[in-house]
CSV table of C-alpha atoms in Angstrom, one decimal:
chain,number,residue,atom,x,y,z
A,23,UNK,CA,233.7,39.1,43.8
A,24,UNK,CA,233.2,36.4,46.5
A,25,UNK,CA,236.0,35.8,49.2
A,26,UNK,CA,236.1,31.9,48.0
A,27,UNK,CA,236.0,33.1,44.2
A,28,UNK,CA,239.0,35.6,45.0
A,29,UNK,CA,240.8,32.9,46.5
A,30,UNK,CA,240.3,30.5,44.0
A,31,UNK,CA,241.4,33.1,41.8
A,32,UNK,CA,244.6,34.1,43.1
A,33,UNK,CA,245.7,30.4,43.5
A,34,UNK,CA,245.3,29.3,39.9
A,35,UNK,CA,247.3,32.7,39.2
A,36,UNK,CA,249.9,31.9,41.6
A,37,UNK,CA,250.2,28.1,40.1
A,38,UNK,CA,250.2,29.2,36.5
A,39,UNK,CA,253.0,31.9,37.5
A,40,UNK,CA,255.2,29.3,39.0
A,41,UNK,CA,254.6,26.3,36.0
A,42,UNK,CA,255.7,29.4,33.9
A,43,UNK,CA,258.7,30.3,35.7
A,44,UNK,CA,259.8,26.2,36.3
A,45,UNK,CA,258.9,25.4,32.6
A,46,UNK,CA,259.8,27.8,30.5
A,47,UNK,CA,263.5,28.4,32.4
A,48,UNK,CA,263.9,25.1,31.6
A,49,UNK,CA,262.8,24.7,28.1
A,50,UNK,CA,265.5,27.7,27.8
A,51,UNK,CA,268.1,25.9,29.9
A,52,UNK,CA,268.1,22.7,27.0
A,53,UNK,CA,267.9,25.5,24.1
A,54,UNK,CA,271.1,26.7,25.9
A,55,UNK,CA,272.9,23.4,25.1
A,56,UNK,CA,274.8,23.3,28.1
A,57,UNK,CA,277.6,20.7,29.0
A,58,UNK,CA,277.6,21.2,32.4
A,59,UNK,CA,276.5,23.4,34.8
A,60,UNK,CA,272.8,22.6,34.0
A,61,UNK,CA,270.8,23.0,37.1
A,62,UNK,CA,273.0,26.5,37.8
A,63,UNK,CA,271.8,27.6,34.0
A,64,UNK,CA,268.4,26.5,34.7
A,65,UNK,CA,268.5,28.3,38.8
A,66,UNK,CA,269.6,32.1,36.9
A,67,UNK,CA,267.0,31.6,34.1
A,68,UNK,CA,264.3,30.7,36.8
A,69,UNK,CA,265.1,34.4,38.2
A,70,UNK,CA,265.2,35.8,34.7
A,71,UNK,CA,262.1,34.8,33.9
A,72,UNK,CA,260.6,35.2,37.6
A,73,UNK,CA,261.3,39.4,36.9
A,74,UNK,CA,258.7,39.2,33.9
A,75,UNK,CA,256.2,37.9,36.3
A,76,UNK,CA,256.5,40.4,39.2
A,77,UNK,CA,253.7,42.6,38.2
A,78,UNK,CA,251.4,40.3,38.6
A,79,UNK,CA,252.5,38.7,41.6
A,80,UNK,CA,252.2,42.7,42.5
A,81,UNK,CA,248.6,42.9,42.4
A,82,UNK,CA,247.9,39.7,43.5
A,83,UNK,CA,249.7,40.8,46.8
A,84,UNK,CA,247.8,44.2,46.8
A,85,UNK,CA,244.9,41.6,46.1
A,86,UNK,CA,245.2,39.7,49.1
A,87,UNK,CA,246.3,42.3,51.3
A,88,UNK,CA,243.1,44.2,50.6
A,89,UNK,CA,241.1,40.9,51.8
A,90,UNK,CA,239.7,39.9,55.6
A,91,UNK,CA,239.6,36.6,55.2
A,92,UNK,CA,241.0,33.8,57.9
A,93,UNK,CA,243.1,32.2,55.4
A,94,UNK,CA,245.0,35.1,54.0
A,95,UNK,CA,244.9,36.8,57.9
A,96,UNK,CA,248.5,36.9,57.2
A,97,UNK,CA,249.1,38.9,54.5
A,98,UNK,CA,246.1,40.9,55.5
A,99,UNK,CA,247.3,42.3,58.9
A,100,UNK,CA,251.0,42.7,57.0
A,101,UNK,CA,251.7,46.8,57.8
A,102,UNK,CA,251.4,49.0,54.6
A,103,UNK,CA,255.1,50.1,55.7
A,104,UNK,CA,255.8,46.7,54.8
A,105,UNK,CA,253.7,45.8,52.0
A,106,UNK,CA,255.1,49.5,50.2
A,107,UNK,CA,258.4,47.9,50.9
A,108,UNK,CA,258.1,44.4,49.1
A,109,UNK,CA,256.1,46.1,45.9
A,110,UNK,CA,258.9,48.5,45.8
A,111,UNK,CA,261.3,45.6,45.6
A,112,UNK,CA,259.2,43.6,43.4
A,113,UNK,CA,259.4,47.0,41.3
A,114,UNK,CA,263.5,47.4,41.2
A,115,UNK,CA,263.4,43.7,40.5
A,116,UNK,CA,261.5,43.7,37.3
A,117,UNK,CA,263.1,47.4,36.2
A,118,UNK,CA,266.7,45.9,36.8
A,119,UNK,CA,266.3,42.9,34.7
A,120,UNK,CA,264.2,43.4,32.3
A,121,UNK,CA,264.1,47.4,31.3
A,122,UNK,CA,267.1,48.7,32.1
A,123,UNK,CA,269.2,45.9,30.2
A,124,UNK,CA,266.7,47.7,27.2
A,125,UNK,CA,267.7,51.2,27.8
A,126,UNK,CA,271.1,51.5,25.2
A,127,UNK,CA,272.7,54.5,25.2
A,128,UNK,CA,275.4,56.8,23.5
A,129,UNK,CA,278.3,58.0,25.5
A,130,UNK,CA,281.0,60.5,23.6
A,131,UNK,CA,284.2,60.6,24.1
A,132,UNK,CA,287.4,62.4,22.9
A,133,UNK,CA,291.2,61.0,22.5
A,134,UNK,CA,294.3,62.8,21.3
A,135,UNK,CA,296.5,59.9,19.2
A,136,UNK,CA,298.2,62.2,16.9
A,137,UNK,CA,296.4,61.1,13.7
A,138,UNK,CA,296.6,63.3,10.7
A,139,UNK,CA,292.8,62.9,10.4
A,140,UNK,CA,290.4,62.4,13.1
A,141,UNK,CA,288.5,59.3,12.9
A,142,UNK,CA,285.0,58.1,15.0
A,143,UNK,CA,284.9,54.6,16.4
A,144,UNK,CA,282.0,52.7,18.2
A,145,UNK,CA,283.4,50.3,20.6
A,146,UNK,CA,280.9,47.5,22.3
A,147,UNK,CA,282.2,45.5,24.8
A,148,UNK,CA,280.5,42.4,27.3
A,149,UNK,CA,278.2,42.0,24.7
A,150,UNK,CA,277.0,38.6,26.4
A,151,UNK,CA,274.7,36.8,23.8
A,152,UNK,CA,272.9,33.8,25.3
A,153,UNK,CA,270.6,32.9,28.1
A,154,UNK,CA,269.7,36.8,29.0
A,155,UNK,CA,270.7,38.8,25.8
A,156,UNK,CA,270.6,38.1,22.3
A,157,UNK,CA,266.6,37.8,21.8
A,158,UNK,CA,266.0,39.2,18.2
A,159,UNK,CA,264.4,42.4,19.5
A,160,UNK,CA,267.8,43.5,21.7
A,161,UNK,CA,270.1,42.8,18.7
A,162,UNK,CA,267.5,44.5,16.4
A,163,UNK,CA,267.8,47.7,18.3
A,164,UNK,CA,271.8,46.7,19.0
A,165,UNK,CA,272.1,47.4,15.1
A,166,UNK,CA,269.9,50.0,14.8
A,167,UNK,CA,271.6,52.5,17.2
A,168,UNK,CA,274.9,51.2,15.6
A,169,UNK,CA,273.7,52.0,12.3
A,170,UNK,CA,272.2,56.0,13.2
A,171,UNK,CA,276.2,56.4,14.5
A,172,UNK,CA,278.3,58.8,11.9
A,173,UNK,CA,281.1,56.1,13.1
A,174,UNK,CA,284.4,54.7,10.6
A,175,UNK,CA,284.4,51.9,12.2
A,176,UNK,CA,282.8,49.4,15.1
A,177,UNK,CA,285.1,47.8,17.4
A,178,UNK,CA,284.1,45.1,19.7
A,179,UNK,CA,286.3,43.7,22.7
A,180,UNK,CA,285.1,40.4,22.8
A,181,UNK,CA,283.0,38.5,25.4
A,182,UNK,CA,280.7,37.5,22.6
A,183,UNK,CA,278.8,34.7,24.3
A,184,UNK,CA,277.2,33.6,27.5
A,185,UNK,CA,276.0,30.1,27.3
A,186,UNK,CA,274.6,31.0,23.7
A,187,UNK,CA,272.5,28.5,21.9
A,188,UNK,CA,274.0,25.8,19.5
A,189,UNK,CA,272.8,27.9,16.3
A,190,UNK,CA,274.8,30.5,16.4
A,191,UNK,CA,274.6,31.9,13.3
A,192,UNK,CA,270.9,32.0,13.3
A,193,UNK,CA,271.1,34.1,16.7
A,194,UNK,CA,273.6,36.4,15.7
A,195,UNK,CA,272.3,36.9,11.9
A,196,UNK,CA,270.8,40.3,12.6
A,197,UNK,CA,274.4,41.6,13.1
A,198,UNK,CA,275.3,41.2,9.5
A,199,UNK,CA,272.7,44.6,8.8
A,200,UNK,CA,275.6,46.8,10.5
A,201,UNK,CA,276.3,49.2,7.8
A,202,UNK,CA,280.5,49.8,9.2
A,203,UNK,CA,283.1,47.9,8.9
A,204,UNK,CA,282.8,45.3,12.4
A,205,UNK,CA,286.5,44.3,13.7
A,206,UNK,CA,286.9,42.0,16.8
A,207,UNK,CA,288.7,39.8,19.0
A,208,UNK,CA,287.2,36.9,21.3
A,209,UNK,CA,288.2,36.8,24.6
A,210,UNK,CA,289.2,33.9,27.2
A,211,UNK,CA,285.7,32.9,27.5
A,212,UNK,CA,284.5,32.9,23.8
A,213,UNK,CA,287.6,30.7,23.1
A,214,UNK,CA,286.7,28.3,25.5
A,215,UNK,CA,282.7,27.9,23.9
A,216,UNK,CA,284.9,26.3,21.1
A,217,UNK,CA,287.2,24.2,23.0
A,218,UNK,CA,284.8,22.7,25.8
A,219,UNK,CA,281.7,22.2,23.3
A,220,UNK,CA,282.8,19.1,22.1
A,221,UNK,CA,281.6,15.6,22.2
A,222,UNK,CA,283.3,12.3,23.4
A,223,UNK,CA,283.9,11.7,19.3
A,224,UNK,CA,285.7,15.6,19.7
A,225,UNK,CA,282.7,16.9,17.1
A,226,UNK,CA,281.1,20.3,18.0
A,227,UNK,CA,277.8,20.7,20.0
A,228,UNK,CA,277.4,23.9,18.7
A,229,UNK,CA,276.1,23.8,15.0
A,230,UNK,CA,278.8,27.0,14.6
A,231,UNK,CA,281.7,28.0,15.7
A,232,UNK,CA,282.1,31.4,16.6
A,233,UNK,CA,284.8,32.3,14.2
A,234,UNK,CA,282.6,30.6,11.7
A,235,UNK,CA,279.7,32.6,12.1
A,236,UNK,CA,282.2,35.8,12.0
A,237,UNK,CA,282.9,34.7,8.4
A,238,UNK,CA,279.4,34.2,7.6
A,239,UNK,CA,278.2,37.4,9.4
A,240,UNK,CA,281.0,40.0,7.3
A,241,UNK,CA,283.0,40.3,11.2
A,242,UNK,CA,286.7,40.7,10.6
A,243,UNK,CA,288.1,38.6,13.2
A,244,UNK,CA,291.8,40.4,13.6
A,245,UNK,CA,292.6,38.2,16.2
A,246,UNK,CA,297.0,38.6,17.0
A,247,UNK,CA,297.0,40.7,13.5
A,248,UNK,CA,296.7,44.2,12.7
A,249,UNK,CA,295.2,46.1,9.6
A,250,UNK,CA,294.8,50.0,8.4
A,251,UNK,CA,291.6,51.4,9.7
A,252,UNK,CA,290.8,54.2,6.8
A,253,UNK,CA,288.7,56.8,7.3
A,254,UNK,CA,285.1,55.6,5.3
A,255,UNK,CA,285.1,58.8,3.1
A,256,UNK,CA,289.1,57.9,1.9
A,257,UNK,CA,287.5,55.0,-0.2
A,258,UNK,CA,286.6,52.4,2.6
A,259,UNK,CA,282.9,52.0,1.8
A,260,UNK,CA,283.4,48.2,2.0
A,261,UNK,CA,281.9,46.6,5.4
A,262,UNK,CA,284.5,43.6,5.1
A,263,UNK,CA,287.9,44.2,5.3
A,264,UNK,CA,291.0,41.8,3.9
A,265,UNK,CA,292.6,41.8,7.3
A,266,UNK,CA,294.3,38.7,6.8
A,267,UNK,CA,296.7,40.4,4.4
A,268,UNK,CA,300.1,42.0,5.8
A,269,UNK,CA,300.1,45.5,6.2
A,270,UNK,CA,302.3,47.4,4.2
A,271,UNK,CA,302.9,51.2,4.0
A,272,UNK,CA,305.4,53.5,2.0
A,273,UNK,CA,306.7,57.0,2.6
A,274,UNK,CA,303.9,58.8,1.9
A,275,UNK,CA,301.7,56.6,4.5
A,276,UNK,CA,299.3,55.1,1.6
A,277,UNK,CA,298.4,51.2,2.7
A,278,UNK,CA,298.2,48.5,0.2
A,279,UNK,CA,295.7,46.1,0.1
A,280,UNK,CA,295.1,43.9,-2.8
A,281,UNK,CA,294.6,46.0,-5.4
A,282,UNK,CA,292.9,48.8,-3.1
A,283,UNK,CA,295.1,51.9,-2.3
A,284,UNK,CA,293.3,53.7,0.8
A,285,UNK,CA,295.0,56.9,2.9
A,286,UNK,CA,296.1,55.0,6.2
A,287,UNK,CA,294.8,57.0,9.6
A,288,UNK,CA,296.0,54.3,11.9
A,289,UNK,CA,297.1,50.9,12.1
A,290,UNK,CA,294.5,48.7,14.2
A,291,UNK,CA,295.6,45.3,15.7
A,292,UNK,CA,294.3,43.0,17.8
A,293,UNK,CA,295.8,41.8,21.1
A,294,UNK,CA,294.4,38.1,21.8
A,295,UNK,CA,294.6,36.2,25.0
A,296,UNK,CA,294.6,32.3,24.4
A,297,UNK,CA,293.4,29.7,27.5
A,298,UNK,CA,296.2,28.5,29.3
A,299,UNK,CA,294.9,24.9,28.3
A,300,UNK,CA,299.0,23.3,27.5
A,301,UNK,CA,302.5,24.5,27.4
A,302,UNK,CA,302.5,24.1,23.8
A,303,UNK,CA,299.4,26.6,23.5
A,304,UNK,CA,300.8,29.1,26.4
A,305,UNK,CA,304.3,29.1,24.3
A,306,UNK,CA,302.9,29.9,20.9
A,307,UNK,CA,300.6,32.6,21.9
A,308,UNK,CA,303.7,34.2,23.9
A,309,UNK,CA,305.7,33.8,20.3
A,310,UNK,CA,302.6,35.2,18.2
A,311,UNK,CA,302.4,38.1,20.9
A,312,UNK,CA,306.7,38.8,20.8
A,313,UNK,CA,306.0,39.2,17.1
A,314,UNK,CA,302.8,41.3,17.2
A,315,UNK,CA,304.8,43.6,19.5
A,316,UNK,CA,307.6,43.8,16.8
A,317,UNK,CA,305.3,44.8,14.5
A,318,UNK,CA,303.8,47.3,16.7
A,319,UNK,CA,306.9,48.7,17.7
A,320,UNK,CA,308.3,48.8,14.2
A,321,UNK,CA,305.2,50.9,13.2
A,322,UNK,CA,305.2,54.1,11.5
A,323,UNK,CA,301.2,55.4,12.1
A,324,UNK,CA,299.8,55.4,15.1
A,325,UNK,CA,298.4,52.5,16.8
A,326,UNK,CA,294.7,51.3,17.9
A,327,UNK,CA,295.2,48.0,20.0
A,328,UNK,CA,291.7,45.9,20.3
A,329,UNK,CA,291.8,43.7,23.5
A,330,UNK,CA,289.6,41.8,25.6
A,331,UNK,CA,291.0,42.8,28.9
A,332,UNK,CA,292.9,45.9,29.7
A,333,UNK,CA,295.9,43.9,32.1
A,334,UNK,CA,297.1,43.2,28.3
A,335,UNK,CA,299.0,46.4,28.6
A,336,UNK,CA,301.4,44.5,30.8
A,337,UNK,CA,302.4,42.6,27.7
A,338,UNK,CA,302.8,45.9,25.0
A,339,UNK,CA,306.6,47.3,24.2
A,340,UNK,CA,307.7,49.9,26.2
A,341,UNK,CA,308.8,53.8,25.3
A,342,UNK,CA,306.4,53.8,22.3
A,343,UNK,CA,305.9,57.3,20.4
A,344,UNK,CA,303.2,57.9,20.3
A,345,UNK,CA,301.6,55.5,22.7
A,346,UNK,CA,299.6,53.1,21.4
A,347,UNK,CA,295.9,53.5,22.3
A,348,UNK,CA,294.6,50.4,23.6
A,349,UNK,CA,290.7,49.7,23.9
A,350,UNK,CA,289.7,47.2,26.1
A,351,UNK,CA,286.5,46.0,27.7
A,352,UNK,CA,285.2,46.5,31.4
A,353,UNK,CA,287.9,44.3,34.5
A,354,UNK,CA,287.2,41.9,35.9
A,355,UNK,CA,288.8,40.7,39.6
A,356,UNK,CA,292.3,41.0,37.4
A,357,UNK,CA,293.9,44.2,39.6
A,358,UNK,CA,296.3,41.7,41.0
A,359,UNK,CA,298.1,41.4,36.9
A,360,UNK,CA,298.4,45.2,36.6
A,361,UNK,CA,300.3,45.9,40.4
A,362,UNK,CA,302.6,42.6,39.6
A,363,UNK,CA,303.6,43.9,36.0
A,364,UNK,CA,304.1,47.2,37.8
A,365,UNK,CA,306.5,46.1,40.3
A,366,UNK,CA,308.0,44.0,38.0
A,367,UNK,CA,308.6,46.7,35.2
A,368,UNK,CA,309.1,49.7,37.3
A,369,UNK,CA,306.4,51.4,35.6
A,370,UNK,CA,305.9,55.0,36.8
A,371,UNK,CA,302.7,55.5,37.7
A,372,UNK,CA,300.3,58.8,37.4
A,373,UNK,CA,297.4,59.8,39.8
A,374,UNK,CA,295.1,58.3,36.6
A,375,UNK,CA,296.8,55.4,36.6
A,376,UNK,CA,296.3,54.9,40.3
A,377,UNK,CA,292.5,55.6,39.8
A,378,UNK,CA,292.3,52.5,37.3
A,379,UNK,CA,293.8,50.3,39.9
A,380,UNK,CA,291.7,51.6,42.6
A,381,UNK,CA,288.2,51.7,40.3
A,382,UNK,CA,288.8,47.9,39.3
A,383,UNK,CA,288.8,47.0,43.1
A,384,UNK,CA,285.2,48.6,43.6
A,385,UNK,CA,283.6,47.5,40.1
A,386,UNK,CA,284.0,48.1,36.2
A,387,UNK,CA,286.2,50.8,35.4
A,388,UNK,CA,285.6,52.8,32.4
A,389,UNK,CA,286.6,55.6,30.5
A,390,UNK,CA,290.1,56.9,29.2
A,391,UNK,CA,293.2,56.6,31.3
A,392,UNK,CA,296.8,56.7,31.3
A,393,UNK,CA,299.5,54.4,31.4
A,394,UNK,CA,303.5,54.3,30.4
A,395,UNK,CA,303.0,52.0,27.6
A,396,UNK,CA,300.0,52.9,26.3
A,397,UNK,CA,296.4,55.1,26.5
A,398,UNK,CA,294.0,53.1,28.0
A,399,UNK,CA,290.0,52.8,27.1
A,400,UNK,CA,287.7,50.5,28.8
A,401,UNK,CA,284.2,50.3,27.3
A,402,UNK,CA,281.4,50.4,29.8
A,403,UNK,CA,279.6,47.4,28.2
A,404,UNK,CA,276.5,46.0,27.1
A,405,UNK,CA,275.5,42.4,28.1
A,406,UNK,CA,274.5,41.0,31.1
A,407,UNK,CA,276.0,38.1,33.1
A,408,UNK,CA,275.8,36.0,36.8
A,409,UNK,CA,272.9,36.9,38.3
A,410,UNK,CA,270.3,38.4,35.7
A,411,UNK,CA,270.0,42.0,37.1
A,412,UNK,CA,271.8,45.3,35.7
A,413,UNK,CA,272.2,48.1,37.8
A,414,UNK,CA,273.9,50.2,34.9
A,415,UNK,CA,273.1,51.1,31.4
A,416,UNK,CA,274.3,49.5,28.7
A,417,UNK,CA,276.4,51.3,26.7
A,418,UNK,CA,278.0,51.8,23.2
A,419,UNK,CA,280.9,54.0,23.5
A,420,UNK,CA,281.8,56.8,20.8
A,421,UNK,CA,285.1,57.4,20.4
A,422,UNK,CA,286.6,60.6,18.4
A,423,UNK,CA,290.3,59.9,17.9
A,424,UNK,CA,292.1,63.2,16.9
């Protein structure tokens, strides 16, 4: 091939890599239905989809570094040092966005809570469904490694969402093949999706809610409630639970739901944390949490606490046997709650506990640790958010609760 003809070449290439980049980030950005925020939206899909174009913005380099002519002299006389250099970043680019976010795996872990029968969880956390996450072929495989899991139960910790698109239901539609019972709470940010998304007229830009599509989808949201959380093999084979009624439990620790008697291995409630949008808003969802603590401290099975952030422990009754466990997804820049509930409640702290605090100041923190009011577990996560790369796995979290 002729020097003009490899010119000519790599232009149209580089022209058609760009419109694709500008176009179709855009086209994305409108399908995200923003209210605001729209050139930022449009800015990190432009990098998203800029990382499925860096191997051929590789070989066109390679291409015109391999080439004498005067109007690529540039390029040409770049170093290989150099040129190695930029393909390896093009490289890490393109692995950090677009395969490692694909690589899912299984982490195990073990936690004593004193039940009378050990039960297997699968907690998901961050899971971010919108501009980066949530194509058909991520929550395909989402379900399908969900589904190989010998698991009771799947927990999620909320952060549902990240700038989803208006149908949500029709995203989120494959999650309703999860063969387990799915419980969940929405945190900060999925609450305010349903608040902000709103018209001058106050109807809804998004065609569903998300606690609508939860309905719709078999998700029990147990948002400031709690339910039993039988073991599948003591006659929960159901995947949707009543969680909406009261839990009730005799002497011999037998629940009763309905007309459904099932052996009780724990109580599971979830701990929700509302906007701070009023006073009236911040004073009922202190009231709903006084009595959720009640009814926590008042229980006579051991306790599973589903939160969206682990700086809810600040908030749980004190001198609980046994200590509630409280699952939680990854921190984020909210160290500052834990040391102010800990100087204002005098709360002992162990050498584990001090390695939560100091882990949340360099990144996510995960895995098991210890607190005075409760057993801590923060789930590594899944989704991606901010800028569109992922230095970590994602990861579903097994948990065996003995």
């Amino acid at each position: 091939m002729t020097d003009p003809a490899l010119h000519t070449l790599i232009v149209y290439t580089s022209a058609a890599l760009l419109a694709y980049t500008v176009l179709w980030s855009g086209l994305q950005t409108f399908n995200a239905n923003p209210t605001n925020r729209f050139m930022r939206i449009w800015l990190k899909l432009a990098l998203y989809y800029a990382a499925y174009t860096m191997p051929f913005w590789a070989v066109l380099l390679m291409m015109v570094w391999s080439q004498d002519s005067v109007s690529v002299s540039v390029l040409g006389q770049m170093p290989l040092s150099l040129l190695l250099v930029a393909l390896s970043l093009m490289g890490l680019y393109f692995y950090t966005v677009v395969i490692q976010p694909n690589r899912l795996r299984l982490k195990h872990h073990a936690i004593d809570l004193d039940l009378s029968t050990s039960l297997k969880v699968a907690v998901l956390s961050d899971l971010r469904i919108g501009i980066y996450g949530g194509k058909p072929r991520h929550i395909r495989k989402l379900v399908t490694t969900i589904n190989a899991i010998s698991a009771d139960a799947v927990l999620i910790t909320g952060d549902w969402l990240y700038y989803p698109s208006a149908d949500l239901v029709g995203q989120l539609m494959l999650f309703k093949g999860v063969n387990k019972p799915v419980y969940t709470v929405m945190s900060t940010s999925d609450l305010n999706y349903q608040s902000i998304n709103t018209t001058k007229q106050g109807q809804p830009l998004l065609e569903d809610t998300l606690a609508s599509t939860f309905d719709v989808l078999d998700i029990n949201y147990i948002g400031q409630q709690c339910t039993s959380l039988p073991l599948t093999s003591a006659g929960s084979a159901h995947k949707k639970s009543a969680v909406n009624t009261p839990v009730k439990s005799d002497d011999k620790g037998i629940i009763e739901q309905g007309n459904l008697n099932r052996a009780m291995v724990a109580i599971l409630c979830g701990w929700q944390d509302f906007p701070d949008t009023n006073q009236d808003s911040e004073a009922a969802s202190t009231t709903d949490k006084a009595t959720l603590g009640a009814e926590i401290a008042n229980a006579t099975n051991p306790v599973i606490i589903l939160g969206s952030r682990f700086d809810s422990v600040s908030d749980l009754p004190k001198a609980l046997q046994p200590r509630p466990l409280l699952i939680t997804g990854a921190a984020k820049a909210i160290q500052k709650n834990i040391w102010l509930a800990h100087k204002q409640k005098d709360i002992q702290r162990s050498h584990e506990q001090s390695t939560l605090l100091n882990n949340s100041r360099m990144g996510k923190p995960h895995g098991l640790y210890q607190h005075a009011s409760a057993q801590i577990f923060v789930s590594s996560g899944i989704g991606t958010r901010g800028l569109p790369f992922r230095l970590y796995r994602p990861t579903i979290d097994v948990l065996t609760i003995r």
